[in-house]
mmCIF file of C-alpha atoms in Angstrom:
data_model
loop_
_atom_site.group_PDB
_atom_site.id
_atom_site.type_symbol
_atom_site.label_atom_id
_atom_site.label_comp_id
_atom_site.label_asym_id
_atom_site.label_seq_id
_atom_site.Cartn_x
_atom_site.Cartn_y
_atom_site.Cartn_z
ATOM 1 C CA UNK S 1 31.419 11.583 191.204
ATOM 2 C CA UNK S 2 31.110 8.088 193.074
ATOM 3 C CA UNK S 3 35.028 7.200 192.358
ATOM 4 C CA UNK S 4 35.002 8.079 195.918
ATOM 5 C CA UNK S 5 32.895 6.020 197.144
ATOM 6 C CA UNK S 6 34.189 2.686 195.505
ATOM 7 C CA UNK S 7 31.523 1.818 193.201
ATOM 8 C CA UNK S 8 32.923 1.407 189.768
ATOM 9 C CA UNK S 9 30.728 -0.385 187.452
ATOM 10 C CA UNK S 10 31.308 -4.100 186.968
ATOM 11 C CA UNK S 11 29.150 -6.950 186.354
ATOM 12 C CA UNK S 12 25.774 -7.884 187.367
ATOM 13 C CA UNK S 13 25.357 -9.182 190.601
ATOM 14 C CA UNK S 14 28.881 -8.474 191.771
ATOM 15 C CA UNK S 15 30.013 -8.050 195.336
ATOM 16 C CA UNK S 16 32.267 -5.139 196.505
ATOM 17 C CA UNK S 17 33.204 -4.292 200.346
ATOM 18 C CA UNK S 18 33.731 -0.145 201.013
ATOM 19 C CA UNK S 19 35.607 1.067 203.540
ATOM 20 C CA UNK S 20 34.191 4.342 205.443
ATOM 21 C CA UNK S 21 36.932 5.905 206.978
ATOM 22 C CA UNK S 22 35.312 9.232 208.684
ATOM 23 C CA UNK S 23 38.286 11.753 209.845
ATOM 24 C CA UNK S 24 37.763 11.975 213.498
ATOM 25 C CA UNK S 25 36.624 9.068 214.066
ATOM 26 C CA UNK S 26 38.795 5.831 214.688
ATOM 27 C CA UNK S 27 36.120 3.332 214.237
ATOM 28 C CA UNK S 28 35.718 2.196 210.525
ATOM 29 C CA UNK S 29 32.742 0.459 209.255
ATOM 30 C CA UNK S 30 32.895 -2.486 207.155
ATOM 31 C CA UNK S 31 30.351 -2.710 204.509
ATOM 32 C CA UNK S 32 29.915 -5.836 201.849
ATOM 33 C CA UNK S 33 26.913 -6.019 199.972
ATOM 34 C CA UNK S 34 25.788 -7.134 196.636
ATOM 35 C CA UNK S 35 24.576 -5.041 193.659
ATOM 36 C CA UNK S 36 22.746 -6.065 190.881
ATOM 37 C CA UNK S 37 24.035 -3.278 189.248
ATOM 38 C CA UNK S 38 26.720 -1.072 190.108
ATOM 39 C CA UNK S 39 26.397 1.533 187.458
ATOM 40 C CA UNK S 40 22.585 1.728 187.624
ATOM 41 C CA UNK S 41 23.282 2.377 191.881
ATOM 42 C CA UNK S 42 26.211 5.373 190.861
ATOM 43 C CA UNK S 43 23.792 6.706 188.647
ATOM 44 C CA UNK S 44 21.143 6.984 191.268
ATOM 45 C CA UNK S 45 23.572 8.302 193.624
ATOM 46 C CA UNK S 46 24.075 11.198 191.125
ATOM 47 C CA UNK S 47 21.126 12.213 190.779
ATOM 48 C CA UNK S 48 20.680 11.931 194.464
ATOM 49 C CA UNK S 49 23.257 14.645 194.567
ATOM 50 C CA UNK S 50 21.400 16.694 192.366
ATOM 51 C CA UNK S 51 18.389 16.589 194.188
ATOM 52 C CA UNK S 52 20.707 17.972 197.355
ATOM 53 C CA UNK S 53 21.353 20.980 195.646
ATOM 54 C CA UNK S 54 17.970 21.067 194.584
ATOM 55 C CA UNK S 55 16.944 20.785 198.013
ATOM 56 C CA UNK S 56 19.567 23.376 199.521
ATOM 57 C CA UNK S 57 18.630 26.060 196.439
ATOM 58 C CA UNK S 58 14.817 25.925 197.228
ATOM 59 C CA UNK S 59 16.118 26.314 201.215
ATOM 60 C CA UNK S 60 18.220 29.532 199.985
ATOM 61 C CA UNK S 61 15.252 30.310 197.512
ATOM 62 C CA UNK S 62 13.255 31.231 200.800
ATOM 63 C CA UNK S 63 15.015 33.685 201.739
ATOM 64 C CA UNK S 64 14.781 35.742 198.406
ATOM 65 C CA UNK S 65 18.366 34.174 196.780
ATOM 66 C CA UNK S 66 17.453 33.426 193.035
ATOM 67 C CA UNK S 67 21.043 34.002 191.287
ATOM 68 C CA UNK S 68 23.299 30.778 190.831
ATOM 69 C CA UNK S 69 25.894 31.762 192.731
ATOM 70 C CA UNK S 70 25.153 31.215 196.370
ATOM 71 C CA UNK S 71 22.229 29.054 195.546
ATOM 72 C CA UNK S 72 22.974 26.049 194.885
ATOM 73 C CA UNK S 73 21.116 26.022 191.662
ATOM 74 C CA UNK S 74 24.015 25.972 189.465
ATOM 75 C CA UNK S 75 26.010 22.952 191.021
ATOM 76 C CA UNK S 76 25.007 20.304 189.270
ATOM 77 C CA UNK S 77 26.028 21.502 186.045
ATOM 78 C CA UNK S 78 29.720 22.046 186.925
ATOM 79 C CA UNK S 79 30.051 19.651 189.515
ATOM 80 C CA UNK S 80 27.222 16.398 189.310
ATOM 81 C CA UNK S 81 26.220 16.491 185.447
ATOM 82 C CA UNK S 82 29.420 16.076 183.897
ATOM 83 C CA UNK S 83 30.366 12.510 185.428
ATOM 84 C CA UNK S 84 26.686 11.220 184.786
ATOM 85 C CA UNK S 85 25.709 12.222 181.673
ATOM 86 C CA UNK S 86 27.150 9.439 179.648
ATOM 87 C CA UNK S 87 25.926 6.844 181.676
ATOM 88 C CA UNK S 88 22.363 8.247 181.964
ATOM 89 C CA UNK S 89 22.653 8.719 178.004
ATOM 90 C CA UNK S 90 23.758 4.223 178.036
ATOM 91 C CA UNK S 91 20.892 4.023 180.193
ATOM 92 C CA UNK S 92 18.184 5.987 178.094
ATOM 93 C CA UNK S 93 17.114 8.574 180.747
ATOM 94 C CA UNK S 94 16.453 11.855 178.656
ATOM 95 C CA UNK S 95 18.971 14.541 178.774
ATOM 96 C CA UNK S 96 18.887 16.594 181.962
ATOM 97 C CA UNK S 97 20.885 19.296 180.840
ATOM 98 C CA UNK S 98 18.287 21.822 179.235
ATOM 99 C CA UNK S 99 16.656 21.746 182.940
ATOM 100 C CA UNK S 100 19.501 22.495 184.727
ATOM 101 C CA UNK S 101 19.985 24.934 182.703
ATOM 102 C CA UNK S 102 16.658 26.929 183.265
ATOM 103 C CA UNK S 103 17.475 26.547 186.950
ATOM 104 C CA UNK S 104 21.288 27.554 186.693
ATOM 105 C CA UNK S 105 19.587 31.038 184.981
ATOM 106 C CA UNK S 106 17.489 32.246 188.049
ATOM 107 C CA UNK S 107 15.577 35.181 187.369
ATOM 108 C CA UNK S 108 12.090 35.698 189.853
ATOM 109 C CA UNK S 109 10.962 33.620 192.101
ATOM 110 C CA UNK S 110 8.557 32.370 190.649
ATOM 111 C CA UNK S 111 10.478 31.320 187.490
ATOM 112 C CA UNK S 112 13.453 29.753 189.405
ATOM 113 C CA UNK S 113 10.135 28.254 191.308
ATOM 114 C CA UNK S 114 8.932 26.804 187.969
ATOM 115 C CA UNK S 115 11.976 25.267 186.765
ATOM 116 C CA UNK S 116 12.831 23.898 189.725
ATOM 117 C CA UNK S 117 9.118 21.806 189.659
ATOM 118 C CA UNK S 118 10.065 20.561 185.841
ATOM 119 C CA UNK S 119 13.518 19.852 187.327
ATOM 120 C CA UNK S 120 11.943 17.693 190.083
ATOM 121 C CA UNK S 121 9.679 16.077 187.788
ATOM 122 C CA UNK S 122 12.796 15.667 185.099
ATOM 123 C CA UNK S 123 14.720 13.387 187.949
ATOM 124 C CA UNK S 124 11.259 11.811 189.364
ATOM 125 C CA UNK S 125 11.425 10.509 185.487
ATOM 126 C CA UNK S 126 15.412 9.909 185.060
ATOM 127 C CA UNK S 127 14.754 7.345 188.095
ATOM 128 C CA UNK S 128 12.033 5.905 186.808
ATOM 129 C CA UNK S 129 13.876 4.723 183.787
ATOM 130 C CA UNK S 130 17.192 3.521 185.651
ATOM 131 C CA UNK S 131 14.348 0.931 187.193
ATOM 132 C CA UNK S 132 16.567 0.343 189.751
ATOM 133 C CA UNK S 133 16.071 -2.647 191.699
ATOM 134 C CA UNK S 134 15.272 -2.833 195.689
ATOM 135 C CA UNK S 135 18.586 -3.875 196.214
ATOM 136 C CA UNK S 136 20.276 -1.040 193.999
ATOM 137 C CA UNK S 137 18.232 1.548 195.772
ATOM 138 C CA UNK S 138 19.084 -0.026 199.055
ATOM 139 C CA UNK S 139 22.442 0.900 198.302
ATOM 140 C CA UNK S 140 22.152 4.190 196.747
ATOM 141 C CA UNK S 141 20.607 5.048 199.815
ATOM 142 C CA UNK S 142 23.875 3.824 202.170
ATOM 143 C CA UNK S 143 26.423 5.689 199.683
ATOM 144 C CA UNK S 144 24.207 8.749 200.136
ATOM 145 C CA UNK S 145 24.286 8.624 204.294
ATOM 146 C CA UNK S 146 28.277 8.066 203.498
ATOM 147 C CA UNK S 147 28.797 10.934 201.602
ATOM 148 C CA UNK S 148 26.386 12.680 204.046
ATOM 149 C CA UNK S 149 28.895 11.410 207.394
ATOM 150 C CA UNK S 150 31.850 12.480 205.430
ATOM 151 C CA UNK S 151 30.802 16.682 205.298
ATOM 152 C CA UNK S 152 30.816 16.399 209.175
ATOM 153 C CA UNK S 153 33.469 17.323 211.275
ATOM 154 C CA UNK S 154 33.024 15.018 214.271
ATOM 155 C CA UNK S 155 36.169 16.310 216.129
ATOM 156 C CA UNK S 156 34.172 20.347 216.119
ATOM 157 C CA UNK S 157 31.934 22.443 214.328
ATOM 158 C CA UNK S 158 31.057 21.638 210.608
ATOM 159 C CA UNK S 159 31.255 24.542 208.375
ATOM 160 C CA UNK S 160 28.238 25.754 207.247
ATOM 161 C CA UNK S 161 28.668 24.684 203.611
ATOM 162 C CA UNK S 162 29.676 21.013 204.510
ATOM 163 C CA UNK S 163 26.749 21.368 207.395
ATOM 164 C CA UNK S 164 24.463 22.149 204.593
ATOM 165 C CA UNK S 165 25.699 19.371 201.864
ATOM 166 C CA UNK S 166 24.682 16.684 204.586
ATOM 167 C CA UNK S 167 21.390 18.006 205.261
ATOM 168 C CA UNK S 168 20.551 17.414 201.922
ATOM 169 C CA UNK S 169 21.473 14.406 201.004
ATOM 170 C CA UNK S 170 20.053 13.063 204.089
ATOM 171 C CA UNK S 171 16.228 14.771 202.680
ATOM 172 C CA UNK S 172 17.352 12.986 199.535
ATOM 173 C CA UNK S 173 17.959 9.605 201.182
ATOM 174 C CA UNK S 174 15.250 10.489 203.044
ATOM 175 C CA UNK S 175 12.886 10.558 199.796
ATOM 176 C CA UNK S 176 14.370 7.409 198.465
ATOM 177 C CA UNK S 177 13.606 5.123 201.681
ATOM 178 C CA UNK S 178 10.130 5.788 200.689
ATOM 179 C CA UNK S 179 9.866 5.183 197.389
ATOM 180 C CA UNK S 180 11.683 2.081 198.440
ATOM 181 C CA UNK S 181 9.028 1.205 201.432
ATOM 182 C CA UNK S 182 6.323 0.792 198.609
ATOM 183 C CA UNK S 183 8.541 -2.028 196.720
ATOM 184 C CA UNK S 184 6.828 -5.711 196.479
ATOM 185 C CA UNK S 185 9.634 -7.191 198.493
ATOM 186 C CA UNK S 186 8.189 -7.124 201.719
ATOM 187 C CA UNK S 187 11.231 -7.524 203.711
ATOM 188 C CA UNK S 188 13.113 -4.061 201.709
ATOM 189 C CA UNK S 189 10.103 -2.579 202.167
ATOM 190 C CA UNK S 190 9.858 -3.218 205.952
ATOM 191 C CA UNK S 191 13.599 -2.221 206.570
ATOM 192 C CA UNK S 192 12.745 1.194 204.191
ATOM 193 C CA UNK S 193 10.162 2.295 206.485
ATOM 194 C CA UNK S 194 11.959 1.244 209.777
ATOM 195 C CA UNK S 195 14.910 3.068 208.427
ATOM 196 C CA UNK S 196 12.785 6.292 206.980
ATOM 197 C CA UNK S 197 11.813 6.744 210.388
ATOM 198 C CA UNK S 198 15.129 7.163 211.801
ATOM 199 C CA UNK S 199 15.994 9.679 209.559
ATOM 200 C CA UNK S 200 13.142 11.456 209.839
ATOM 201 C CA UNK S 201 14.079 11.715 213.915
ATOM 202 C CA UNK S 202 17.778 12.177 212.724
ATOM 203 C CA UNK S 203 16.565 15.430 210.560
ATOM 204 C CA UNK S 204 14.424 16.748 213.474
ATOM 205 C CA UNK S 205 17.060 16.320 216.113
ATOM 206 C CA UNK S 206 19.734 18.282 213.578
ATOM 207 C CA UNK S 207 20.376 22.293 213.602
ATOM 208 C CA UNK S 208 18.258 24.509 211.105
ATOM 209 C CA UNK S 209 20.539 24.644 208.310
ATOM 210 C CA UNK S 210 20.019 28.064 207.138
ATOM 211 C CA UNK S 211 22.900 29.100 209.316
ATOM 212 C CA UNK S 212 25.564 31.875 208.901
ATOM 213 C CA UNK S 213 28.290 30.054 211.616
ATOM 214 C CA UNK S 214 29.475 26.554 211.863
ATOM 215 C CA UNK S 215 27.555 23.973 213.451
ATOM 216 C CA UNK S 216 28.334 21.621 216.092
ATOM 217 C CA UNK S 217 26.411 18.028 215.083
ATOM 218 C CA UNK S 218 27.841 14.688 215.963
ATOM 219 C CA UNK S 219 27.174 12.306 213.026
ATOM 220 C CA UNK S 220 27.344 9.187 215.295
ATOM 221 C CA UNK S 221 23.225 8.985 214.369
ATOM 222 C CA UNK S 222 24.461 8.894 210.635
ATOM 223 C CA UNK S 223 27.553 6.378 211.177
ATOM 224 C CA UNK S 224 25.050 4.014 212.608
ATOM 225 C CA UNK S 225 22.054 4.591 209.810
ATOM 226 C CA UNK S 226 25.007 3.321 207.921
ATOM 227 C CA UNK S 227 25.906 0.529 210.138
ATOM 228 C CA UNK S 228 22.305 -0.839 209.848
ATOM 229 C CA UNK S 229 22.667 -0.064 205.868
ATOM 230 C CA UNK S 230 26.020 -1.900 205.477
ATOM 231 C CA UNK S 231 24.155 -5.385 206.755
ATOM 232 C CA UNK S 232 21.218 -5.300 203.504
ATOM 233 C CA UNK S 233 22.823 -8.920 203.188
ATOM 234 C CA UNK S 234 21.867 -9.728 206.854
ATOM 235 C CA UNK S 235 18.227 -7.588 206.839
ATOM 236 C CA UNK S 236 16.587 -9.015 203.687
#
């Protein structure tokens, strides 16, 4: 699911420059930085993606919506799952599948409730066996903001759908700035918690996203979160 976003895997310690091009925009951001490892970064990324829908499906969940359809729930089996589970299988993170499943099911509330806690825990544990390095999160984080710029529509309103989809993966990125703020390397860590915070005012400043219409946002707060992302090189 990262084709996209230009991060094939490759060898250790490789450098790759991606090219944002956001529709609507003319400017186009440069970014070069250097992974330590590629694969372990699109990995993260994925299950950064499931945690959106994870995210958006507990959102929905308040409001009473338990079925798949709708919820979010059942995305990352048809649309995240499928393009990771090799890798995660190379990489020795347990299977996933049997989780999403129980989530992808519904039923009450307080089952979709339950499976959605052992899903949590289930990626909380997938990431903790990628081990990904400071750098590698670093840069899961600035493919997440990416694919989080390119659901908005900067030239009108966002659909609600795309709206949504950015929302998330900004909580996600959001959630992974501060797991990286608590790594030994003490100039990561510092840009983490700088950067954490301008999400967090990024999230507050954005519509409610349990909306029925399309939004008007303007994602120039995100392009530059990945403007300060795309110089990791320069920061650290």
């Amino acid at each position: 699911m990262l084709a996209a976003l230009g991060l094939a895997a490759g060898a250790a310690a490789s450098a790759q420059a991606v090219r944002l091009e956001v529709p609507g925009r003319p400017a186009v951001v440069q970014v070069e930085a250097v992974a330590s490892n590629p694969e372990t970064v699109r990995l993260l990324v994925g299950l950064g993606r499931i945690g959106a829908d994870l995210q958006l499906g507990m959102l929905f969940l308040g409001d009473g919506l338990t079925n798949p359809e709708g919820s979010h729930f059942g995305q990352p089996l048809k649309e995240t799952w499928p393009g990771l589970k090799d890798g995660m299988q190379a990489a020795g993170v347990p299977d996933l599948e049997p989780v999403l499943q129980k989530l992808e099911a519904g039923g009450s509330k307080d089952a979709v409730t339950a499976a959605y806690r052992e899903a949590e825990k289930a990626l909380l544990m997938a990431r903790s066996k990628l081990n990904p390095s400071a750098q590698d999160a670093a840069l899961a984080v600035l493919e997440l903001a990416k694919a989080a710029a390119a659901e908005i529509n900067a030239s009108g309103p966002t659909e609600v759908h795309a709206y949504q989809n950015a929302w998330a993966l900004l909580m996600v990125a959001r959630g992974e700035l501060d797991l990286l703020a608590r790594t030994p390397d003490p100039a990561m860590a510092k840009l983490a918690a700088a950067e954490g915070m301008a999400i967090d005012d990024m999230i507050i400043s954005m519509p409610d996203p349990n909306r029925t219409a399309p939004v008007s946002f303007d994602p120039t707060p995100i392009l530059d979160l990945i403007g300060r992302l795309g110089k990791i090189d320069e920061s650290v």
